GROMACS .gro file of C-alpha atoms in nm:
model
  311
    1MET     CA    1  -0.860   3.032  -0.177
    2GLY     CA    2  -1.185   2.902  -0.327
    3MET     CA    3  -1.225   2.619  -0.588
    4ASN     CA    4  -1.328   2.771  -0.918
    5ASN     CA    5  -1.584   2.632  -1.143
    6SER     CA    6  -1.313   2.534  -1.405
    7ASN     CA    7  -1.126   2.311  -1.133
    8VAL     CA    8  -1.467   2.132  -1.096
    9GLN     CA    9  -1.581   2.112  -1.437
   10GLU     CA   10  -1.236   2.007  -1.643
   11ASP     CA   11  -1.164   1.639  -1.725
   12PHE     CA   12  -0.794   1.561  -1.693
   13ILE     CA   13  -0.553   1.401  -1.912
   14LEU     CA   14  -0.343   1.111  -1.774
   15LEU     CA   15  -0.039   1.150  -2.016
   16GLY     CA   16   0.124   0.837  -1.843
   17PHE     CA   17   0.312   0.642  -2.073
   18SER     CA   18   0.164   0.794  -2.399
   19ASP     CA   19   0.504   0.884  -2.547
   20GLN     CA   20   0.582   0.529  -2.555
   21SER     CA   21   0.322   0.333  -2.751
   22ASP     CA   22   0.504   0.001  -2.772
   23LEU     CA   23   0.570   0.025  -2.384
   24GLU     CA   24   0.183   0.063  -2.345
   25LYS     CA   25   0.088  -0.260  -2.514
   26ILE     CA   26   0.331  -0.472  -2.285
   27LEU     CA   27   0.216  -0.288  -1.978
   28PHE     CA   28  -0.133  -0.348  -2.056
   29VAL     CA   29  -0.073  -0.723  -2.064
   30VAL     CA   30   0.167  -0.708  -1.760
   31VAL     CA   31  -0.084  -0.488  -1.556
   32LEU     CA   32  -0.369  -0.697  -1.627
   33VAL     CA   33  -0.217  -1.022  -1.540
   34THR     CA   34  -0.085  -0.877  -1.229
   35TYR     CA   35  -0.416  -0.716  -1.131
   36PHE     CA   36  -0.588  -1.062  -1.162
   37LEU     CA   37  -0.296  -1.226  -0.947
   38THR     CA   38  -0.356  -0.935  -0.687
   39LEU     CA   39  -0.734  -1.004  -0.658
   40VAL     CA   40  -0.697  -1.405  -0.645
   41GLY     CA   41  -0.413  -1.385  -0.406
   42ASN     CA   42  -0.549  -1.145  -0.171
   43THR     CA   43  -0.882  -1.286  -0.185
   44VAL     CA   44  -0.739  -1.631  -0.094
   45ILE     CA   45  -0.539  -1.489   0.214
   46ILE     CA   46  -0.873  -1.336   0.316
   47LEU     CA   47  -1.063  -1.660   0.284
   48ILE     CA   48  -0.823  -1.889   0.468
   49SER     CA   49  -0.771  -1.630   0.723
   50SER     CA   50  -1.143  -1.623   0.788
   51ILE     CA   51  -1.242  -1.982   0.779
   52ASP     CA   52  -0.915  -2.152   0.922
   53PRO     CA   53  -0.932  -2.185   1.299
   54LYS     CA   54  -0.564  -2.211   1.327
   55LEU     CA   55  -0.535  -1.873   1.168
   56LYS     CA   56  -0.759  -1.686   1.421
   57THR     CA   57  -0.464  -1.505   1.558
   58PRO     CA   58  -0.386  -1.131   1.554
   59MET     CA   59  -0.109  -1.160   1.287
   60TYR     CA   60  -0.365  -1.306   1.055
   61PHE     CA   61  -0.622  -1.047   1.173
   62PHE     CA   62  -0.404  -0.774   1.051
   63LEU     CA   63  -0.296  -0.974   0.739
   64THR     CA   64  -0.673  -0.985   0.634
   65HIS     CA   65  -0.666  -0.585   0.685
   66LEU     CA   66  -0.365  -0.562   0.448
   67SER     CA   67  -0.522  -0.798   0.175
   68LEU     CA   68  -0.822  -0.606   0.184
   69LEU     CA   69  -0.630  -0.279   0.147
   70ASP     CA   70  -0.431  -0.425  -0.126
   71ILE     CA   71  -0.740  -0.530  -0.343
   72CYS     CA   72  -0.899  -0.166  -0.265
   73PHE     CA   73  -0.573   0.004  -0.356
   74SER     CA   74  -0.528  -0.168  -0.669
   75THR     CA   75  -0.884  -0.162  -0.780
   76SER     CA   76  -0.892   0.263  -0.721
   77ILE     CA   77  -0.607   0.277  -0.987
   78VAL     CA   78  -0.571  -0.028  -1.234
   79PRO     CA   79  -0.888  -0.035  -1.416
   80GLN     CA   80  -0.857   0.323  -1.514
   81LEU     CA   81  -0.474   0.249  -1.597
   82LEU     CA   82  -0.587  -0.047  -1.828
   83TRP     CA   83  -0.850   0.187  -1.987
   84ASN     CA   84  -0.597   0.443  -2.074
   85LEU     CA   85  -0.323   0.189  -2.197
   86ARG     CA   86  -0.568   0.006  -2.425
   87GLY     CA   87  -0.668   0.305  -2.644
   88PRO     CA   88  -0.592   0.662  -2.731
   89ALA     CA   89  -0.842   0.825  -2.493
   90LYS     CA   90  -0.626   0.920  -2.197
   91THR     CA   91  -0.881   1.138  -2.010
   92ILE     CA   92  -1.031   1.106  -1.661
   93THR     CA   93  -1.309   1.318  -1.545
   94ALA     CA   94  -1.272   1.571  -1.262
   95LEU     CA   95  -1.500   1.351  -1.033
   96GLY     CA   96  -1.320   1.048  -1.128
   97CYS     CA   97  -0.974   1.187  -1.049
   98ALA     CA   98  -1.103   1.342  -0.711
   99VAL     CA   99  -1.248   0.989  -0.620
  100GLN     CA  100  -0.934   0.841  -0.733
  101LEU     CA  101  -0.700   1.094  -0.526
  102TYR     CA  102  -0.910   1.041  -0.200
  103VAL     CA  103  -0.955   0.677  -0.217
  104SER     CA  104  -0.603   0.596  -0.323
  105LEU     CA  105  -0.423   0.821  -0.087
  106ALA     CA  106  -0.637   0.702   0.219
  107LEU     CA  107  -0.573   0.325   0.123
  108GLY     CA  108  -0.194   0.401   0.085
  109SER     CA  109  -0.152   0.606   0.415
  110THR     CA  110  -0.356   0.344   0.593
  111GLU     CA  111  -0.106   0.067   0.494
  112CYS     CA  112   0.185   0.255   0.617
  113VAL     CA  113   0.041   0.275   0.962
  114LEU     CA  114  -0.093  -0.088   0.932
  115LEU     CA  115   0.257  -0.229   0.871
  116ALA     CA  116   0.394  -0.065   1.180
  117VAL     CA  117   0.098  -0.224   1.368
  118MET     CA  118   0.189  -0.555   1.247
  119ALA     CA  119   0.560  -0.507   1.346
  120PHE     CA  120   0.438  -0.430   1.691
  121ASP     CA  121   0.229  -0.764   1.680
  122ARG     CA  122   0.554  -0.927   1.585
  123TYR     CA  123   0.731  -0.767   1.883
  124ALA     CA  124   0.467  -0.861   2.126
  125ALA     CA  125   0.493  -1.224   1.982
  126ILE     CA  126   0.855  -1.279   2.014
  127CYS     CA  127   0.953  -1.049   2.308
  128LYS     CA  128   0.638  -1.087   2.540
  129PRO     CA  129   0.529  -1.467   2.441
  130LEU     CA  130   0.389  -1.530   2.799
  131HIS     CA  131   0.185  -1.212   2.777
  132TYR     CA  132   0.098  -1.221   2.408
  133ALA     CA  133  -0.251  -1.339   2.420
  134ALA     CA  134  -0.337  -1.078   2.677
  135VAL     CA  135  -0.145  -0.806   2.517
  136MET     CA  136  -0.283  -0.844   2.184
  137ASN     CA  137  -0.648  -0.880   2.291
  138GLN     CA  138  -0.936  -0.874   2.053
  139GLN     CA  139  -1.014  -0.519   2.161
  140LEU     CA  140  -0.673  -0.385   2.105
  141CYS     CA  141  -0.631  -0.546   1.763
  142GLN     CA  142  -0.944  -0.376   1.662
  143ALA     CA  143  -0.844  -0.046   1.799
  144LEU     CA  144  -0.508  -0.063   1.622
  145ALA     CA  145  -0.674  -0.144   1.300
  146GLY     CA  146  -0.902   0.132   1.356
  147ILE     CA  147  -0.649   0.377   1.426
  148ALA     CA  148  -0.466   0.301   1.096
  149TRP     CA  149  -0.778   0.328   0.891
  150LEU     CA  150  -0.868   0.658   1.067
  151SER     CA  151  -0.522   0.781   1.004
  152GLY     CA  152  -0.514   0.716   0.644
  153VAL     CA  153  -0.864   0.862   0.595
  154GLY     CA  154  -0.761   1.152   0.772
  155ASN     CA  155  -0.438   1.247   0.590
  156SER     CA  156  -0.636   1.188   0.248
  157VAL     CA  157  -0.912   1.426   0.336
  158ILE     CA  158  -0.671   1.701   0.435
  159GLN     CA  159  -0.416   1.639   0.164
  160SER     CA  160  -0.658   1.568  -0.116
  161THR     CA  161  -0.892   1.872  -0.037
  162VAL     CA  162  -0.588   2.111  -0.011
  163THR     CA  163  -0.457   2.001  -0.361
  164LEU     CA  164  -0.794   2.002  -0.520
  165TRP     CA  165  -0.844   2.344  -0.409
  166LEU     CA  166  -0.543   2.465  -0.591
  167PRO     CA  167  -0.625   2.697  -0.898
  168ARG     CA  168  -0.507   2.519  -1.209
  169CYS     CA  169  -0.566   2.803  -1.478
  170GLY     CA  170  -0.701   2.527  -1.736
  171HIS     CA  171  -0.383   2.308  -1.684
  172ARG     CA  172  -0.517   1.932  -1.741
  173GLY     CA  173  -0.213   1.724  -1.841
  174LEU     CA  174  -0.094   1.507  -1.571
  175HIS     CA  175   0.261   1.341  -1.626
  176HIS     CA  176   0.118   1.033  -1.444
  177PHE     CA  177  -0.112   0.752  -1.493
  178PHE     CA  178  -0.342   0.799  -1.194
  179CYS     CA  179  -0.437   1.130  -0.985
  180GLU     CA  180  -0.161   1.145  -0.726
  181VAL     CA  181  -0.097   1.436  -0.479
  182PRO     CA  182   0.279   1.510  -0.600
  183SER     CA  183   0.185   1.512  -0.970
  184MET     CA  184  -0.149   1.712  -0.902
  185ILE     CA  185   0.010   2.006  -0.718
  186LYS     CA  186   0.233   2.069  -1.018
  187LEU     CA  187  -0.080   2.167  -1.221
  188ALA     CA  188  -0.128   2.476  -1.001
  189CYS     CA  189  -0.079   2.808  -1.154
  190VAL     CA  190   0.020   2.972  -0.807
  191ASP     CA  191   0.330   2.932  -0.591
  192ILE     CA  192   0.287   2.574  -0.431
  193HIS     CA  193   0.600   2.575  -0.189
  194ALA     CA  194   0.342   2.609   0.113
  195ASN     CA  195   0.187   2.276  -0.031
  196GLU     CA  196   0.525   2.095  -0.091
  197VAL     CA  197   0.631   2.167   0.275
  198GLN     CA  198   0.287   2.042   0.394
  199LEU     CA  199   0.309   1.706   0.185
  200PHE     CA  200   0.668   1.667   0.325
  201VAL     CA  201   0.547   1.685   0.671
  202ALA     CA  202   0.277   1.464   0.622
  203SER     CA  203   0.498   1.225   0.452
  204LEU     CA  204   0.737   1.228   0.747
  205VAL     CA  205   0.446   1.142   1.004
  206LEU     CA  206   0.282   0.879   0.801
  207LEU     CA  207   0.600   0.719   0.637
  208LEU     CA  208   0.907   0.800   0.848
  209LEU     CA  209   0.727   0.771   1.185
  210PRO     CA  210   0.565   0.422   1.134
  211LEU     CA  211   0.905   0.315   0.959
  212ALA     CA  212   1.086   0.428   1.272
  213LEU     CA  213   0.819   0.225   1.494
  214ILE     CA  214   0.899  -0.079   1.274
  215LEU     CA  215   1.272  -0.058   1.304
  216MET     CA  216   1.243  -0.009   1.675
  217SER     CA  217   1.007  -0.313   1.703
  218TYR     CA  218   1.266  -0.534   1.505
  219GLY     CA  219   1.560  -0.376   1.711
  220HIS     CA  220   1.379  -0.508   2.007
  221ILE     CA  221   1.331  -0.882   1.841
  222VAL     CA  222   1.692  -0.893   1.741
  223LYS     CA  223   1.801  -0.824   2.082
  224ALA     CA  224   1.560  -1.079   2.234
  225VAL     CA  225   1.654  -1.335   1.982
  226ILE     CA  226   2.030  -1.292   2.047
  227ARG     CA  227   1.991  -1.307   2.394
  228ILE     CA  228   1.826  -1.645   2.396
  229LYS     CA  229   2.132  -1.774   2.155
  230SER     CA  230   1.914  -2.052   1.983
  231VAL     CA  231   1.934  -2.146   1.629
  232GLN     CA  232   1.577  -2.273   1.682
  233ALA     CA  233   1.488  -1.923   1.800
  234TRP     CA  234   1.649  -1.753   1.510
  235ARG     CA  235   1.459  -1.964   1.256
  236LYS     CA  236   1.128  -1.897   1.433
  237ALA     CA  237   1.217  -1.531   1.427
  238LEU     CA  238   1.297  -1.547   1.066
  239GLY     CA  239   0.986  -1.733   0.988
  240THR     CA  240   0.773  -1.518   1.188
  241CYS     CA  241   0.913  -1.191   1.059
  242GLY     CA  242   1.076  -1.249   0.737
  243SER     CA  243   0.767  -1.224   0.528
  244HIS     CA  244   0.659  -0.896   0.702
  245LEU     CA  245   1.017  -0.745   0.652
  246MET     CA  246   1.001  -0.822   0.280
  247VAL     CA  247   0.677  -0.639   0.248
  248VAL     CA  248   0.766  -0.342   0.432
  249SER     CA  249   1.097  -0.311   0.246
  250LEU     CA  250   0.898  -0.336  -0.099
  251PHE     CA  251   0.630  -0.093   0.009
  252TYR     CA  252   0.842   0.176   0.183
  253GLY     CA  253   1.120   0.157  -0.042
  254THR     CA  254   0.924   0.257  -0.343
  255ILE     CA  255   0.682   0.504  -0.165
  256ALA     CA  256   0.928   0.682   0.000
  257ALA     CA  257   1.136   0.755  -0.312
  258ILE     CA  258   0.809   0.933  -0.443
  259TYR     CA  259   0.684   1.125  -0.127
  260ILE     CA  260   0.998   1.183   0.054
  261GLN     CA  261   1.265   1.293  -0.219
  262PRO     CA  262   1.262   1.680  -0.330
  263ASN     CA  263   1.035   1.793  -0.602
  264SER     CA  264   1.307   1.878  -0.848
  265SER     CA  265   1.432   1.505  -0.839
  266TYR     CA  266   1.069   1.369  -0.907
  267ALA     CA  267   1.168   1.279  -1.286
  268HIS     CA  268   0.858   1.191  -1.480
  269THR     CA  269   0.962   0.839  -1.620
  270GLN     CA  270   1.130   0.744  -1.308
  271GLY     CA  271   0.845   0.857  -1.090
  272LYS     CA  272   0.586   0.689  -1.302
  273PHE     CA  273   0.765   0.336  -1.277
  274ILE     CA  274   0.841   0.370  -0.920
  275SER     CA  275   0.458   0.453  -0.887
  276LEU     CA  276   0.388   0.170  -1.109
  277PHE     CA  277   0.576  -0.081  -0.864
  278TYR     CA  278   0.399   0.000  -0.547
  279THR     CA  279   0.050   0.058  -0.683
  280VAL     CA  280   0.056  -0.257  -0.929
  281VAL     CA  281   0.329  -0.486  -0.823
  282THR     CA  282   0.350  -0.460  -0.442
  283PRO     CA  283  -0.008  -0.565  -0.408
  284THR     CA  284   0.047  -0.885  -0.616
  285LEU     CA  285   0.370  -0.986  -0.423
  286ASN     CA  286   0.253  -0.938  -0.069
  287PRO     CA  287   0.014  -1.261  -0.085
  288LEU     CA  288   0.281  -1.451  -0.256
  289ILE     CA  289   0.541  -1.364   0.003
  290TYR     CA  290   0.325  -1.460   0.284
  291THR     CA  291   0.214  -1.783   0.126
  292LEU     CA  292   0.556  -1.906   0.018
  293ARG     CA  293   0.742  -1.809   0.336
  294ASN     CA  294   0.485  -1.900   0.580
  295LYS     CA  295   0.393  -2.264   0.702
  296ASP     CA  296   0.069  -2.170   0.875
  297VAL     CA  297  -0.065  -2.041   0.543
  298LYS     CA  298   0.068  -2.319   0.341
  299GLY     CA  299  -0.099  -2.559   0.591
  300ALA     CA  300  -0.416  -2.356   0.570
  301LEU     CA  301  -0.432  -2.387   0.189
  302ARG     CA  302  -0.356  -2.757   0.208
  303ARG     CA  303  -0.643  -2.824   0.449
  304LEU     CA  304  -0.872  -2.613   0.243
  305PHE     CA  305  -0.805  -2.797  -0.088
  306HIS     CA  306  -0.836  -3.130   0.090
  307ARG     CA  307  -1.175  -3.031   0.244
  308ASP     CA  308  -1.272  -2.925  -0.109
  309LEU     CA  309  -1.160  -3.254  -0.273
  310GLY     CA  310  -1.303  -3.454   0.012
  311SER     CA  311  -1.642  -3.291  -0.027
   0.00000   0.00000   0.00000
């Protein structure tokens, strides 16, 4: 099956929320504000994790990668969304759609694996405290981060390429606000059952497998804390893992609803709002969650501000 010329040359129409003009005006303001908060919040996390010596730990090494992912993920989607919400033009070029498809899927897939890596880090910190520094050494941290990035890129190359090669017979209207695999394959004018199966299998590997690893890690953490029978240990575990669990719940809870559910239940309106949550809202909430619930981050922010005031 080859990619015909029309598939290469045609622009796409991102119908998005075009049937709700009043909602578009509200969404423009909301998305603009949340995008600004995403950029500021995640940049602050990257900054303080890089310059504060007390945050030179594996946890904040991975948190830096998560913040970088959130910035790039939002940037791959939000500017085009704002452009489409602002005016009557709802088009995106074929090249722009392809770039958005590859980049957003790669970053989203990477985040799935990275969250599992961060859960393993929390497991090592709580269940193997005496061996934590030896286990989570710099080489292993870099290798785990590299695996997360390579997994995301590999999944995107396969899924996006297969999706873009589907013949569309001139169909250009996407019932979505960005180019995403589940909505793209619906434009095909051939039987897409095999593509849906492939998407489901990939979702099992990159969504449910990391989620299973996360649940296993936290299962061991709970058993370890119960064994200690200490209120202080419970508080430490909650402080260490609470932020990560909230991020995992927000991200996996929304993205799984899009990629795991059967195609027949992927309702246009419901799917768009769920996608809006994990592409726009979640990257904004992540730095807030880690800042508000984490004493180390709040302490680093105070030291940074005091240093600036002192200078």
